[in-house]
Amino acid sequence: MRILDTLTVTEKNVDTSNAVRIYLCGVTVYDESHIGHARTIIVFDTLRRYLESNGIKVNLVQNFTDVDDKIINRANKENTSAEEISTRYITNYFNDFDKLNVKRADSYPKATEHITEMINLIQGLIDKGFAYTAKNGVYFSVLKFKEYGKLSKKKIEELIVGARVEVDETKNEPVDFALWKFADDSPIWESPWGKGRPGWHIECSAMSLKYLGSNFEIHGGGRDLIFPHHENEIAQSESFSGINFAKIWMHVGMVTINGEKMSKSLGNTKSIDFVLNKWGPNIVRLFCLSGHYSKPIDYSEDLLKETITKWRQVENCYFELALADNFISESEELEKIKEMVRESKIEFDNALDSDFNTPLALSAFFKLVKSVNQLASSEKLMRSISDTILPTFHQMLSILGLSVIQVNEDEKNKISNLIEQRNMLRNQKKFQEADVIRKQISDMNIILIDHKNKTLWMKQEKIGIEN
RNA sequence: GGUGAGGUGGCAGAGUGGCUAUGCGUUCGCCUGCAAAGCGAAUCUAUAGGGGUUCAAAUCCCUUCCUCACCUCCA
């Protein structure tokens, strides 16, 4: 599998000979997560699902930033503690992402639980001459790290000239960034240099080193983290370890709305709670994977509505496969189907192997869906054919993290009985009474499909906008 | 201003030198008691403008225009 590396701007092979170690920059827990966060996390969730489906072990570490000025501000505003705020939004995070069918990462380290590791790292940087103590804190000396700017392709001189923030005169250079910030009010920790809090970037250097070592396979996050966050992480980590930090940097494009970036500061975010209520998890996942991960994707109601149609086809396909009749089919036909399924999976895999091209993989998936619906429509979808297709269909669904609504046995029996009653009435041409039963069934979110010789049913996921 | 990514049919979105991507939409049809869903056919040979290289370019080169992102916290 090849992934485009932001640092070298080349496609690099992912080393899968051992467990693939992935560090994903997660969220700062001061508010609800939104669809932008969801995209990044769904991309990485799908990536890990794909690798795992090929029998490759993955060690996915995703941090929570739970010490930050925004958290403290919010706590002050609500007259509570920073801890209360971060705990609340971590709970909120898991609630949202469980619903989005995102598999739990292998660990979710928190900044506040790794203060010691950060202090050790900062001390190491001071000892090696890369960091210094000043009036307001401990800073990283950017000029000491010769390769600074290599990830974001920025020149240090230009950063110094173009510094837009008010320059803190106590630093040696305006570009130097804080590793430790002195503070007197909670939350604060003791350190060899004085009470205070860690800077933003140091947590990821410390925690990735602790959990994944100093040269792991993939470091990921949103594109907006390239500068300064990931640039600074590289500076810290490589100055400390003396070796390359991550082998591949993988960055996910922004979610825009009306062509503009969705962000808290612009106030145009769509929370995950909102999109889940409106569209449901499958539509949201399909939407997030419908464009190449590296490019921006625009959130528009029309596009999401389109996605509902696509999802209905998948549901239709699923129930056709699940409820196919037990006819005996010709073996010649079966061989053709086997070949079709095999090619479909190869197309799907090739797309993902080639810089995780999910839109291309989705097109392979929808081709398979279409083929099934064609077979069903021409009354050729026998049990044996369904059984040939089902494993691959399920595998693709599982990689994409999609799940068709499940129906229990009681419900199945009830549906079968009602269908039988209705068909009896239909045979007697008592259509009004038959329609009453159909209505009764549709109230259970079951759609009936009248084929020539039998009536098929499917359970549809309820999608908020349709109500 | 600097840096980076882009501009593909009504829409979304692949393709990075030659072969119909794919999907949605729209119209008509099949199926049905009527629907729904599904299927079929039609629409759609598109590649920001201009130059160039080539037997051949959406794909390479030059140029113009436009969009977005990052340069400040941000997934």
GROMACS .gro file of N, CA and C in nm, chain A residues 62-123:
model
  186
   62GLN      N    1  -0.437   0.755   1.940
   62GLN     CA    2  -0.501   0.885   1.913
   62GLN      C    3  -0.512   0.963   2.043
   63ASN      N    4  -0.454   1.083   2.042
   63ASN     CA    5  -0.449   1.157   2.168
   63ASN      C    6  -0.572   1.243   2.194
   64PHE      N    7  -0.591   1.276   2.319
   64PHE     CA    8  -0.684   1.382   2.357
   64PHE      C    9  -0.601   1.496   2.415
   65THR      N   10  -0.617   1.615   2.361
   65THR     CA   11  -0.553   1.731   2.422
   65THR      C   12  -0.647   1.783   2.529
   66ASP      N   13  -0.610   1.761   2.652
   66ASP     CA   14  -0.701   1.798   2.761
   66ASP      C   15  -0.639   1.904   2.853
   67VAL      N   16  -0.533   1.971   2.803
   67VAL     CA   17  -0.487   2.091   2.872
   67VAL      C   18  -0.462   2.195   2.763
   68ASP      N   19  -0.534   2.306   2.776
   68ASP     CA   20  -0.533   2.405   2.668
   68ASP      C   21  -0.608   2.529   2.716
   69ASP      N   22  -0.568   2.644   2.665
   69ASP     CA   23  -0.633   2.769   2.708
   69ASP      C   24  -0.783   2.768   2.680
   70LYS      N   25  -0.821   2.706   2.569
   70LYS     CA   26  -0.964   2.706   2.535
   70LYS      C   27  -1.046   2.628   2.637
   71ILE      N   28  -0.985   2.522   2.688
   71ILE     CA   29  -1.053   2.443   2.791
   71ILE      C   30  -1.066   2.526   2.918
   72ILE      N   31  -0.957   2.592   2.953
   72ILE     CA   32  -0.956   2.673   3.076
   72ILE      C   33  -1.056   2.788   3.065
   73ASN      N   34  -1.058   2.852   2.948
   73ASN     CA   35  -1.154   2.961   2.927
   73ASN      C   36  -1.297   2.914   2.945
   74ARG      N   37  -1.323   2.799   2.887
   74ARG     CA   38  -1.459   2.746   2.896
   74ARG      C   39  -1.494   2.713   3.040
   75ALA      N   40  -1.397   2.657   3.111
   75ALA     CA   41  -1.419   2.622   3.252
   75ALA      C   42  -1.449   2.748   3.333
   76ASN      N   43  -1.372   2.852   3.309
   76ASN     CA   44  -1.395   2.978   3.381
   76ASN      C   45  -1.533   3.034   3.351
   77LYS      N   46  -1.570   3.025   3.225
   77LYS     CA   47  -1.699   3.077   3.182
   77LYS      C   48  -1.813   3.003   3.252
   78GLU      N   49  -1.795   2.872   3.268
   78GLU     CA   50  -1.900   2.792   3.329
   78GLU      C   51  -1.877   2.773   3.478
   79ASN      N   52  -1.776   2.842   3.527
   79ASN     CA   53  -1.747   2.837   3.670
   79ASN      C   54  -1.723   2.692   3.718
   80THR      N   55  -1.646   2.620   3.639
   80THR     CA   56  -1.615   2.483   3.678
   80THR      C   57  -1.467   2.458   3.650
   81SER      N   58  -1.423   2.332   3.666
   81SER     CA   59  -1.281   2.302   3.648
   81SER      C   60  -1.253   2.260   3.504
   82ALA      N   61  -1.127   2.275   3.465
   82ALA     CA   62  -1.086   2.230   3.331
   82ALA      C   63  -1.108   2.080   3.319
   83GLU      N   64  -1.086   2.011   3.426
   83GLU     CA   65  -1.101   1.865   3.423
   83GLU      C   66  -1.246   1.827   3.394
   84GLU      N   67  -1.338   1.903   3.455
   84GLU     CA   68  -1.480   1.873   3.433
   84GLU      C   69  -1.514   1.891   3.285
   85ILE      N   70  -1.461   1.998   3.226
   85ILE     CA   71  -1.487   2.026   3.084
   85ILE      C   72  -1.429   1.916   2.997
   86SER      N   73  -1.302   1.882   3.019
   86SER     CA   74  -1.240   1.783   2.930
   86SER      C   75  -1.305   1.646   2.947
   87THR      N   76  -1.341   1.611   3.068
   87THR     CA   77  -1.409   1.482   3.089
   87THR      C   78  -1.542   1.479   3.016
   88ARG      N   79  -1.614   1.591   3.026
   88ARG     CA   80  -1.745   1.597   2.961
   88ARG      C   81  -1.731   1.575   2.810
   89TYR      N   82  -1.632   1.643   2.748
   89TYR     CA   83  -1.622   1.633   2.603
   89TYR      C   84  -1.553   1.507   2.555
   90ILE      N   85  -1.481   1.440   2.644
   90ILE     CA   86  -1.428   1.308   2.606
   90ILE      C   87  -1.544   1.209   2.602
   91THR      N   88  -1.631   1.218   2.700
   91THR     CA   89  -1.751   1.133   2.700
   91THR      C   90  -1.833   1.160   2.575
   92ASN      N   91  -1.849   1.289   2.547
   92ASN     CA   92  -1.923   1.330   2.428
   92ASN      C   93  -1.859   1.275   2.300
   93TYR      N   94  -1.725   1.278   2.297
   93TYR     CA   95  -1.651   1.228   2.181
   93TYR      C   96  -1.683   1.080   2.157
   94PHE      N   97  -1.671   1.000   2.262
   94PHE     CA   98  -1.693   0.856   2.245
   94PHE      C   99  -1.838   0.827   2.206
   95ASN      N  100  -1.928   0.901   2.263
   95ASN     CA  101  -2.068   0.886   2.229
   95ASN      C  102  -2.089   0.908   2.078
   96ASP      N  103  -2.034   1.020   2.027
   96ASP     CA  104  -2.047   1.052   1.884
   96ASP      C  105  -1.983   0.946   1.796
   97PHE      N  106  -1.858   0.911   1.828
   97PHE     CA  107  -1.782   0.827   1.736
   97PHE      C  108  -1.820   0.680   1.744
   98ASP      N  109  -1.873   0.638   1.857
   98ASP     CA  110  -1.928   0.502   1.862
   98ASP      C  111  -2.047   0.494   1.767
   99LYS      N  112  -2.129   0.599   1.768
   99LYS     CA  113  -2.245   0.599   1.679
   99LYS      C  114  -2.203   0.601   1.533
  100LEU      N  115  -2.089   0.664   1.505
  100LEU     CA  116  -2.038   0.669   1.367
  100LEU      C  117  -1.970   0.539   1.329
  101ASN      N  118  -1.978   0.441   1.417
  101ASN     CA  119  -1.921   0.310   1.389
  101ASN      C  120  -1.769   0.316   1.373
  102VAL      N  121  -1.706   0.405   1.448
  102VAL     CA  122  -1.560   0.414   1.446
  102VAL      C  123  -1.507   0.319   1.553
  103LYS      N  124  -1.420   0.228   1.510
  103LYS     CA  125  -1.362   0.133   1.605
  103LYS      C  126  -1.273   0.208   1.703
  104ARG      N  127  -1.272   0.162   1.826
  104ARG     CA  128  -1.186   0.229   1.924
  104ARG      C  129  -1.039   0.212   1.886
  105ALA      N  130  -0.963   0.319   1.903
  105ALA     CA  131  -0.819   0.312   1.881
  105ALA      C  132  -0.759   0.222   1.989
  106ASP      N  133  -0.631   0.186   1.971
  106ASP     CA  134  -0.569   0.098   2.071
  106ASP      C  135  -0.542   0.173   2.200
  107SER      N  136  -0.513   0.301   2.190
  107SER     CA  137  -0.508   0.381   2.314
  107SER      C  138  -0.537   0.527   2.284
  108TYR      N  139  -0.587   0.592   2.386
  108TYR     CA  140  -0.623   0.734   2.378
  108TYR      C  141  -0.550   0.810   2.488
  109PRO      N  142  -0.420   0.829   2.473
  109PRO     CA  143  -0.346   0.898   2.579
  109PRO      C  144  -0.391   1.043   2.594
  110LYS      N  145  -0.391   1.086   2.720
  110LYS     CA  146  -0.428   1.226   2.748
  110LYS      C  147  -0.304   1.303   2.789
  111ALA      N  148  -0.300   1.428   2.749
  111ALA     CA  149  -0.186   1.513   2.782
  111ALA      C  150  -0.164   1.520   2.932
  112THR      N  151  -0.271   1.539   3.007
  112THR     CA  152  -0.254   1.559   3.152
  112THR      C  153  -0.197   1.436   3.222
  113GLU      N  154  -0.206   1.321   3.157
  113GLU     CA  155  -0.152   1.200   3.220
  113GLU      C  156  -0.008   1.171   3.176
  114HIS      N  157   0.050   1.265   3.101
  114HIS     CA  158   0.186   1.243   3.053
  114HIS      C  159   0.276   1.364   3.079
  115ILE      N  160   0.250   1.432   3.190
  115ILE     CA  161   0.330   1.550   3.224
  115ILE      C  162   0.476   1.511   3.248
  116THR      N  163   0.494   1.400   3.318
  116THR     CA  164   0.632   1.355   3.347
  116THR      C  165   0.709   1.330   3.219
  117GLU      N  166   0.646   1.259   3.124
  117GLU     CA  167   0.713   1.231   2.997
  117GLU      C  168   0.749   1.360   2.924
  118MET      N  169   0.658   1.458   2.932
  118MET     CA  170   0.685   1.585   2.864
  118MET      C  171   0.802   1.657   2.931
  119ILE      N  172   0.802   1.656   3.064
  119ILE     CA  173   0.911   1.722   3.137
  119ILE      C  174   1.045   1.658   3.101
  120ASN      N  175   1.047   1.527   3.095
  120ASN     CA  176   1.171   1.458   3.058
  120ASN      C  177   1.217   1.496   2.918
  121LEU      N  178   1.123   1.504   2.829
  121LEU     CA  179   1.154   1.540   2.691
  121LEU      C  180   1.209   1.683   2.685
  122ILE      N  181   1.144   1.774   2.757
  122ILE     CA  182   1.189   1.914   2.757
  122ILE      C  183   1.329   1.924   2.817
  123GLN      N  184   1.350   1.850   2.927
  123GLN     CA  185   1.482   1.853   2.990
  123GLN      C  186   1.588   1.804   2.892
   0.00000   0.00000   0.00000
